[in-house]
Coordinates of C-alpha atoms in Angstrom, one line a residue:
M1 CA -16.6 5.2 0.9
F2 CA -17.1 1.6 1.9
L3 CA -14.0 -0.5 2.3
S4 CA -14.4 -4.3 2.5
L5 CA -12.4 -6.5 4.9
F6 CA -9.4 -8.1 3.6
V7 CA -8.4 -11.2 5.6
F8 CA -5.3 -13.5 4.8
D9 CA -6.2 -17.2 4.7
P10 CA -3.8 -19.1 7.0
S11 CA -4.8 -22.3 5.2
S12 CA -3.0 -21.1 2.1
A13 CA 0.3 -20.9 4.0
A14 CA 2.2 -22.7 1.1
D15 CA 2.3 -19.2 -0.5
F16 CA 2.9 -15.8 0.8
E17 CA 0.8 -12.6 -0.1
T18 CA 2.0 -9.4 -1.6
L19 CA 0.3 -6.0 -1.6
K20 CA 1.4 -4.0 -4.7
G21 CA 0.6 -0.4 -5.8
H22 CA 2.8 2.0 -3.9
G23 CA 5.2 4.0 -6.0
G24 CA 8.1 4.2 -3.5
P25 CA 9.5 2.3 -0.5
V26 CA 7.1 1.2 2.3
M27 CA 7.8 3.1 5.5
D28 CA 5.2 1.7 7.8
I29 CA 2.4 -0.8 8.2
T30 CA -0.4 -1.0 10.6
V31 CA -3.3 -3.3 11.3
S32 CA -6.7 -2.4 12.5
R33 CA -7.5 -3.9 15.9
D34 CA -11.1 -3.9 14.9
S35 CA -11.2 -5.6 11.5
G36 CA -7.7 -6.6 10.9
R37 CA -7.4 -4.7 7.6
V38 CA -4.0 -3.2 6.6
A39 CA -2.9 0.4 6.1
T40 CA 0.5 1.3 4.7
A41 CA 2.6 4.5 4.5
S42 CA 5.1 5.1 1.6
F43 CA 7.8 7.4 0.4
D44 CA 5.4 8.1 -2.4
N45 CA 3.6 10.6 -0.1
A46 CA 0.6 8.4 0.1
V47 CA -1.3 6.1 2.5
G48 CA -2.9 2.9 1.2
V49 CA -5.9 1.2 2.9
W50 CA -6.1 -2.2 1.6
S51 CA -9.4 -4.0 0.7
G52 CA -8.4 -7.2 -1.2
R53 CA -5.4 -6.5 -3.5
E54 CA -6.7 -3.0 -4.6
P55 CA -6.1 -0.1 -2.0
D56 CA -7.9 3.0 -1.5
W57 CA -5.4 5.7 -1.8
L58 CA -5.3 8.6 0.7
D59 CA -3.4 11.4 -1.0
G60 CA -2.8 14.8 0.8
H61 CA 0.7 14.8 2.4
E62 CA 3.3 16.9 0.6
A63 CA 6.3 14.7 1.3
A64 CA 7.1 11.1 2.3
V65 CA 4.7 9.5 4.9
K66 CA 6.6 7.8 7.6
V67 CA 3.9 6.4 9.9
V68 CA 0.1 5.5 9.9
R69 CA -2.3 4.2 12.6
F70 CA -6.0 3.4 12.7
V71 CA -7.8 5.4 15.3
N72 CA -10.8 3.1 14.6
D73 CA -11.9 1.2 11.6
D74 CA -13.3 4.4 9.9
L75 CA -10.6 6.8 11.0
V76 CA -6.9 6.7 10.0
V77 CA -4.0 9.1 11.2
S78 CA -0.8 9.5 9.3
A79 CA 2.3 11.8 9.4
G80 CA 5.7 12.2 7.9
D81 CA 8.3 14.5 6.3
D82 CA 5.9 17.4 5.8
N83 CA 5.7 17.9 9.6
A84 CA 1.9 17.4 9.6
L85 CA -0.5 14.8 10.8
I86 CA -3.7 14.1 8.6
L87 CA -6.8 12.6 10.1
W88 CA -8.7 10.7 7.3
N89 CA -12.3 9.8 7.6
L90 CA -12.8 6.7 5.6
E91 CA -16.6 6.8 5.8
D92 CA -17.1 10.1 4.1
G93 CA -13.8 10.6 2.4
S94 CA -12.9 13.8 4.3
Q95 CA -9.5 14.8 5.7
K96 CA -8.2 17.1 8.4
K97 CA -4.6 18.4 8.7
L98 CA -3.2 18.8 12.1
E99 CA -0.2 21.2 12.2
G100 CA 2.0 22.3 14.9
H101 CA 5.3 20.3 14.7
T102 CA 8.2 22.1 13.1
A103 CA 10.1 19.0 11.9
K104 CA 9.3 15.6 10.5
V105 CA 7.0 13.3 12.4
M106 CA 8.4 9.8 12.9
G107 CA 5.9 8.0 15.2
L108 CA 2.3 7.9 16.2
A109 CA 0.3 6.2 18.9
V110 CA -3.4 6.0 19.6
S111 CA -4.7 6.0 23.2
P112 CA -6.6 2.8 24.2
D113 CA -9.9 4.7 24.6
R114 CA -9.2 6.3 21.1
T115 CA -9.6 9.8 22.3
M116 CA -6.1 11.0 21.8
I117 CA -3.2 10.8 19.4
A118 CA 0.3 11.1 20.4
S119 CA 3.1 12.2 17.8
A120 CA 6.8 11.9 18.0
S121 CA 8.9 14.4 15.9
W122 CA 12.4 15.4 15.1
D123 CA 11.6 18.9 16.6
A124 CA 12.3 17.0 19.9
K125 CA 8.7 17.3 21.0
I126 CA 5.8 15.0 21.5
G127 CA 2.3 16.2 20.5
L128 CA -0.9 15.2 22.3
W129 CA -3.9 15.8 19.8
P130 CA -7.5 15.2 21.0
V131 CA -9.3 13.1 18.3
D132 CA -12.4 15.1 18.5
G133 CA -10.7 18.5 17.9
G134 CA -9.1 21.2 20.2
A135 CA -5.7 22.5 20.6
P136 CA -2.7 20.0 20.9
T137 CA -0.4 20.0 23.8
F138 CA 3.5 19.6 23.2
L139 CA 5.6 17.9 25.6
S140 CA 9.4 18.7 25.8
G141 CA 12.1 16.7 27.6
H142 CA 14.2 15.1 25.0
S143 CA 17.4 16.8 23.8
A144 CA 17.0 15.4 20.2
G145 CA 14.4 14.1 17.8
V146 CA 11.7 11.8 19.0
N147 CA 11.3 8.6 17.0
K148 CA 8.4 6.6 18.6
V149 CA 5.7 6.8 21.1
A150 CA 3.6 4.2 22.8
F151 CA 0.6 4.4 25.3
S152 CA 0.2 2.0 28.3
A153 CA -2.6 -0.4 28.2
D154 CA -4.6 1.8 30.6
G155 CA -3.8 5.0 28.7
A156 CA -2.4 6.6 31.8
W157 CA 1.2 6.7 30.7
L158 CA 3.0 7.5 27.4
Y159 CA 6.5 6.2 26.5
S160 CA 8.8 8.1 24.1
A161 CA 12.1 7.0 22.4
S162 CA 14.6 9.4 21.0
V163 CA 17.6 10.0 19.0
D164 CA 19.3 11.1 22.3
G165 CA 19.3 7.5 23.6
S166 CA 16.6 7.9 26.1
I167 CA 13.2 6.4 26.8
I168 CA 11.0 8.8 29.0
L169 CA 7.8 7.9 30.8
W170 CA 5.1 10.7 30.8
D171 CA 2.1 11.1 32.9
V172 CA -0.7 11.8 30.4
A173 CA -3.2 13.3 32.6
A174 CA -0.6 15.7 34.1
K175 CA 1.0 16.2 30.6
A176 CA 4.3 16.0 32.4
E177 CA 7.5 13.9 32.5
K178 CA 7.4 11.2 35.2
R179 CA 11.0 9.7 34.9
V180 CA 13.7 8.5 32.4
I181 CA 13.5 4.8 32.1
V182 CA 16.5 4.2 29.7
R183 CA 19.6 6.1 28.9
N184 CA 21.3 4.3 26.0
G185 CA 24.4 5.2 24.4
F186 CA 22.9 5.1 20.9
G187 CA 19.7 6.5 19.6
V188 CA 16.5 4.4 20.1
N189 CA 14.6 3.9 17.0
V190 CA 11.7 1.8 18.1
L191 CA 10.0 0.4 21.1
A192 CA 7.1 -1.9 22.3
L193 CA 5.5 -2.5 25.7
G194 CA 4.7 -6.0 26.9
G195 CA 3.9 -8.1 29.9
K196 CA 1.3 -10.8 31.0
N197 CA -2.4 -10.0 31.1
S198 CA -2.2 -6.6 29.7
N199 CA 0.0 -5.5 32.6
E200 CA 3.2 -4.1 31.3
T201 CA 6.3 -5.0 33.0
W202 CA 8.9 -4.5 30.3
V203 CA 9.7 -2.3 27.4
A204 CA 11.6 -3.6 24.4
Y205 CA 13.6 -1.2 22.2
G206 CA 15.9 -1.3 19.2
S207 CA 18.7 1.1 18.8
Q208 CA 21.0 2.5 16.2
D209 CA 24.0 0.3 17.1
G210 CA 21.9 -2.9 16.4
V211 CA 21.0 -3.9 19.9
T212 CA 17.5 -5.2 20.8
R213 CA 17.1 -4.9 24.5
I214 CA 14.4 -5.6 27.1
V215 CA 14.2 -3.7 30.4
D216 CA 12.1 -3.8 33.4
I217 CA 9.7 -0.9 33.4
E218 CA 9.8 -0.1 37.2
T219 CA 13.5 -0.5 37.8
G220 CA 15.1 0.1 34.3
D221 CA 17.2 -3.1 34.9
R222 CA 18.3 -4.9 31.7
L223 CA 16.4 -8.2 31.4
H224 CA 17.6 -9.5 28.0
D225 CA 20.1 -8.3 25.3
F226 CA 20.2 -9.4 21.7
T227 CA 23.2 -8.2 19.6
L228 CA 23.4 -9.9 16.2
E229 CA 25.9 -7.5 14.7
R230 CA 23.4 -6.1 12.3
R231 CA 22.6 -2.3 12.6
P232 CA 20.5 -0.4 13.0
I233 CA 17.2 -1.9 14.3
L234 CA 14.6 0.0 12.3
A235 CA 11.3 -1.8 12.7
M236 CA 9.4 -3.6 15.7
S237 CA 6.1 -5.2 16.2
L238 CA 4.4 -7.1 19.1
S239 CA 1.6 -9.5 18.3
E240 CA -1.7 -8.7 19.7
D241 CA -1.5 -11.5 22.2
G242 CA 1.9 -10.3 23.3
K243 CA 3.6 -13.7 22.7
R244 CA 5.8 -12.8 19.8
L245 CA 8.1 -9.8 19.2
A246 CA 9.6 -9.2 15.7
T247 CA 12.4 -6.8 14.7
G248 CA 13.6 -5.7 11.3
D249 CA 17.2 -4.2 10.7
G250 CA 19.4 -2.4 8.3
H251 CA 20.7 -5.6 6.9
G252 CA 17.4 -6.9 5.7
F253 CA 16.8 -9.5 8.6
I254 CA 13.6 -10.1 10.4
T255 CA 14.1 -11.7 13.9
V256 CA 11.0 -13.1 15.8
F257 CA 11.5 -13.6 19.5
D258 CA 9.2 -15.8 21.8
T259 CA 8.5 -13.3 24.7
E260 CA 7.8 -16.1 27.2
S261 CA 11.2 -17.8 27.0
W262 CA 12.9 -14.8 25.3
S263 CA 14.4 -17.3 22.7
I264 CA 14.9 -16.6 19.0
E265 CA 12.1 -18.3 17.2
S266 CA 13.3 -17.3 13.7
D267 CA 16.0 -15.2 12.2
F268 CA 15.1 -14.7 8.5
K269 CA 17.0 -12.9 5.8
A270 CA 14.0 -11.2 4.4
A271 CA 15.4 -8.7 2.0
L272 CA 18.4 -9.4 -0.3
K273 CA 18.7 -5.7 -0.9
G274 CA 18.2 -2.8 1.6
P275 CA 16.7 -2.7 5.0
I276 CA 13.5 -3.6 6.7
W277 CA 11.5 -0.4 7.5
A278 CA 8.1 -1.7 8.4
L279 CA 6.6 -4.6 10.3
A280 CA 3.2 -5.5 11.6
F281 CA 1.7 -8.8 12.9
S282 CA -1.9 -9.6 11.6
K283 CA -4.6 -9.4 14.0
D284 CA -4.6 -13.2 14.7
G285 CA -0.8 -13.1 14.9
E286 CA -0.3 -15.7 12.2
V287 CA 1.0 -13.4 9.5
L288 CA 3.8 -11.0 9.6
H289 CA 3.6 -8.0 7.2
A290 CA 6.9 -6.4 6.0
G291 CA 8.1 -3.6 4.0
G292 CA 11.4 -2.0 2.9
I293 CA 13.2 -0.6 -0.1
E294 CA 10.7 -2.0 -2.5
D295 CA 7.3 -0.6 -3.3
I296 CA 5.7 -3.8 -2.2
V297 CA 4.3 -5.3 1.1
Y298 CA 5.3 -8.8 1.7
S299 CA 3.1 -11.0 4.1
W300 CA 4.5 -14.2 5.4
P301 CA 3.0 -16.9 7.6
V302 CA 4.9 -16.7 10.9
A303 CA 5.1 -20.4 11.1
G304 CA 8.0 -21.6 9.0
L305 CA 9.0 -18.0 8.2
G306 CA 12.5 -18.9 7.1
K307 CA 11.2 -21.2 4.4
F308 CA 9.9 -18.4 2.1
D309 CA 11.7 -16.5 -0.5
P310 CA 13.1 -13.0 0.5
M311 CA 12.0 -9.8 -0.8
A312 CA 13.9 -7.4 -3.1
K313 CA 15.4 -10.1 -5.2
E314 CA 16.0 -7.7 -8.0
T315 CA 18.2 -4.6 -7.3
P316 CA 16.3 -1.4 -7.5
N317 CA 18.0 1.1 -10.0
F318 CA 19.3 3.4 -7.2
L319 CA 21.1 0.6 -5.7
R320 CA 22.7 -1.0 -8.8
K321 CA 26.4 -1.0 -9.1
P322 CA 27.8 2.2 -11.0
E323 CA 29.6 0.0 -13.6
Q324 CA 26.3 -1.4 -14.7
M325 CA 25.0 1.8 -16.0
S326 CA 26.1 4.7 -18.2
N327 CA 26.9 8.0 -16.3
G328 CA 23.6 9.6 -17.3
E329 CA 21.6 6.6 -16.2
R330 CA 23.6 6.5 -13.0
Q331 CA 22.7 10.1 -12.3
F332 CA 19.1 9.5 -13.0
A333 CA 19.1 6.3 -10.8
R334 CA 20.8 8.1 -7.8
K335 CA 19.0 11.4 -8.0
C336 CA 15.7 10.9 -9.6
S337 CA 14.4 7.3 -10.0
I338 CA 13.0 6.9 -6.4
C339 CA 10.7 9.8 -7.0
H340 CA 10.0 9.9 -10.7
A341 CA 9.0 7.6 -13.5
L342 CA 10.0 7.8 -17.2
T343 CA 6.7 6.4 -18.4
E344 CA 3.3 7.8 -18.9
G345 CA 1.4 8.4 -15.6
S346 CA 2.8 9.2 -12.2
A347 CA 3.1 5.5 -11.3
R348 CA 2.2 6.7 -7.8
K349 CA 5.7 8.1 -7.4
A350 CA 6.5 11.0 -5.0
G351 CA 7.2 13.2 -8.0
P352 CA 5.5 13.7 -11.5
S353 CA 6.4 11.6 -14.4
L354 CA 9.4 12.8 -16.5
Y355 CA 7.8 11.3 -19.7
E356 CA 8.1 13.9 -22.4
V357 CA 9.5 16.4 -20.0
F358 CA 11.3 18.5 -22.4
G359 CA 9.1 21.4 -23.6
R360 CA 6.7 21.0 -20.8
R361 CA 5.8 23.9 -18.5
A362 CA 6.4 23.0 -14.9
G363 CA 3.4 22.3 -12.7
T364 CA 1.1 21.2 -15.7
L365 CA 0.9 17.4 -15.5
P366 CA -2.8 16.6 -15.1
D367 CA -2.4 13.5 -12.7
Y368 CA 0.0 15.0 -10.2
P369 CA -0.8 17.3 -7.2
Y370 CA 1.8 20.1 -7.4
S371 CA 2.8 22.4 -4.8
K372 CA 1.4 26.0 -5.0
T373 CA 4.9 27.2 -6.0
L374 CA 4.7 25.1 -9.2
T375 CA 1.1 25.6 -10.0
G376 CA 1.2 28.5 -12.6
S377 CA 4.9 28.5 -12.9
D378 CA 6.4 30.1 -16.0
I379 CA 9.4 27.5 -16.0
V380 CA 9.5 25.4 -19.1
W381 CA 11.7 22.3 -18.8
T382 CA 14.5 22.5 -21.3
E383 CA 18.2 21.4 -21.4
E384 CA 19.0 24.7 -19.8
T385 CA 16.5 24.6 -17.0
I386 CA 17.1 21.1 -15.9
D387 CA 20.8 21.9 -16.0
Q388 CA 20.2 24.9 -13.8
L389 CA 18.0 23.1 -11.5
F390 CA 20.7 20.7 -10.5
L391 CA 23.4 23.4 -10.5
D392 CA 21.5 25.5 -8.0
G393 CA 19.6 22.8 -6.2
P394 CA 15.7 22.8 -6.0
D395 CA 15.6 25.0 -2.8
H396 CA 17.2 27.9 -4.8
F397 CA 15.9 27.3 -8.2
I398 CA 12.2 26.6 -7.2
P399 CA 12.0 27.8 -3.5
G400 CA 9.1 26.1 -1.8
S401 CA 8.7 23.1 -4.0
K402 CA 8.3 19.6 -2.9
M403 CA 11.6 18.4 -4.5
P404 CA 14.2 17.4 -2.0
M405 CA 17.4 19.5 -2.0
Q406 CA 20.2 18.0 -4.1
V407 CA 22.9 19.3 -6.3
I408 CA 24.9 17.8 -9.1
A409 CA 28.2 19.8 -9.0
K410 CA 30.1 18.5 -12.0
P411 CA 29.0 20.0 -15.4
E412 CA 29.6 16.7 -17.2
D413 CA 27.3 14.8 -14.9
R414 CA 24.5 17.3 -15.5
T415 CA 25.0 17.1 -19.2
D416 CA 25.0 13.3 -19.1
L417 CA 21.7 13.3 -17.1
V418 CA 20.1 15.6 -19.6
N419 CA 21.2 13.6 -22.5
Y420 CA 19.9 10.4 -20.8
L421 CA 16.5 12.0 -20.1
K422 CA 16.1 13.1 -23.7
A423 CA 16.7 9.6 -24.8
A424 CA 14.7 7.7 -22.2
A425 CA 11.8 10.3 -21.6
G426 CA 11.3 11.8 -24.8
S427 CA 10.4 15.6 -25.5
Q428 CA 7.8 17.7 -27.2
N429 CA 7.9 20.2 -30.0
K430 CA 5.8 23.2 -30.1
N431 CA 2.9 21.3 -31.4
G432 CA 3.1 18.9 -28.5
E433 CA 4.3 16.2 -30.7
T434 CA 7.1 13.8 -29.3
Q435 CA 10.4 14.5 -30.8

């Protein structure tokens, strides 16, 4: 499969670009260090590799994709809530699943020589995976889930950040812990390594309490602290030349720091609704790609960042105020809308479309990759079975399905949801005709 290079034109900085096509929030963005093309990971269980405005979709994960990285321009690795890594060969279209973690994978890093992938998982372990095959090695040292990993520029060291508030330095060759660099009072969500002339002298991290902190790698001393009373810090990206560091937080702000003076270059309210989950500088450092609660990637020129309109100007259904919806619509918005569409086609959502769901046998929609549990199921979706689904919860009603566990306890809420779906999604009679 041939993928052409998509390059943003800095001369058109009067406008910003958007990449549209995902069916759920954008959880991660990465840029190829070879060509500069963009790959994205989404709650819709898919990876997009963008050639112009039309992506090539990589479908194979069974749950939300939390992170994606280029190994090289023809090889991509992704991971997420299904506990697995997938290696995607963009040249021949093949994929290889890497399994071994027992909880969701939140972070990935590729060694500078591109021979090894490191993974960070909420099973409190770090995986080291040879790119050319072979058994992985798992490193243990954190007492809680691991959020991010990063290789040093020479590939000799690996840094890991954890929910337990620590950053640990690992000797890659020895596959052993060297020392703890940071012990923070709150979980560390993101990290980046920097310094002059590819010689890392500092590590930057963002934590659950909203602090962005820069510490000396050798001593662990705090060099700079930035607390803007916006928590948590959820995304971080360092430009390829190391001169700018960008962070995204739970209040929708993007902050860009000058790493030479450690001054704030811009502090931009980038999302009117929801957090910033994903950030990545373009290869030339002139564009900042961002993703959050919407299914859109926004790409702003870094120069004059605060002059542009923010993302998420319209409130997603699941964030609308309760008084703006009927109870049935409210139940759908809160429980179903992020994963399911009400129109024909899956709309690249994490779950199948609910269009004409009543009277349909579970696991039979042609354009959706169901789990083995639902393929060949004898369940038919009716008022009674949908009610039972939310009374018992998916884990009990359909054990092994991809649907996340959730229960609607009140009978009147389940009834209102069913009635809303009947009105909004339609149904089928025995002849397959819409009722």
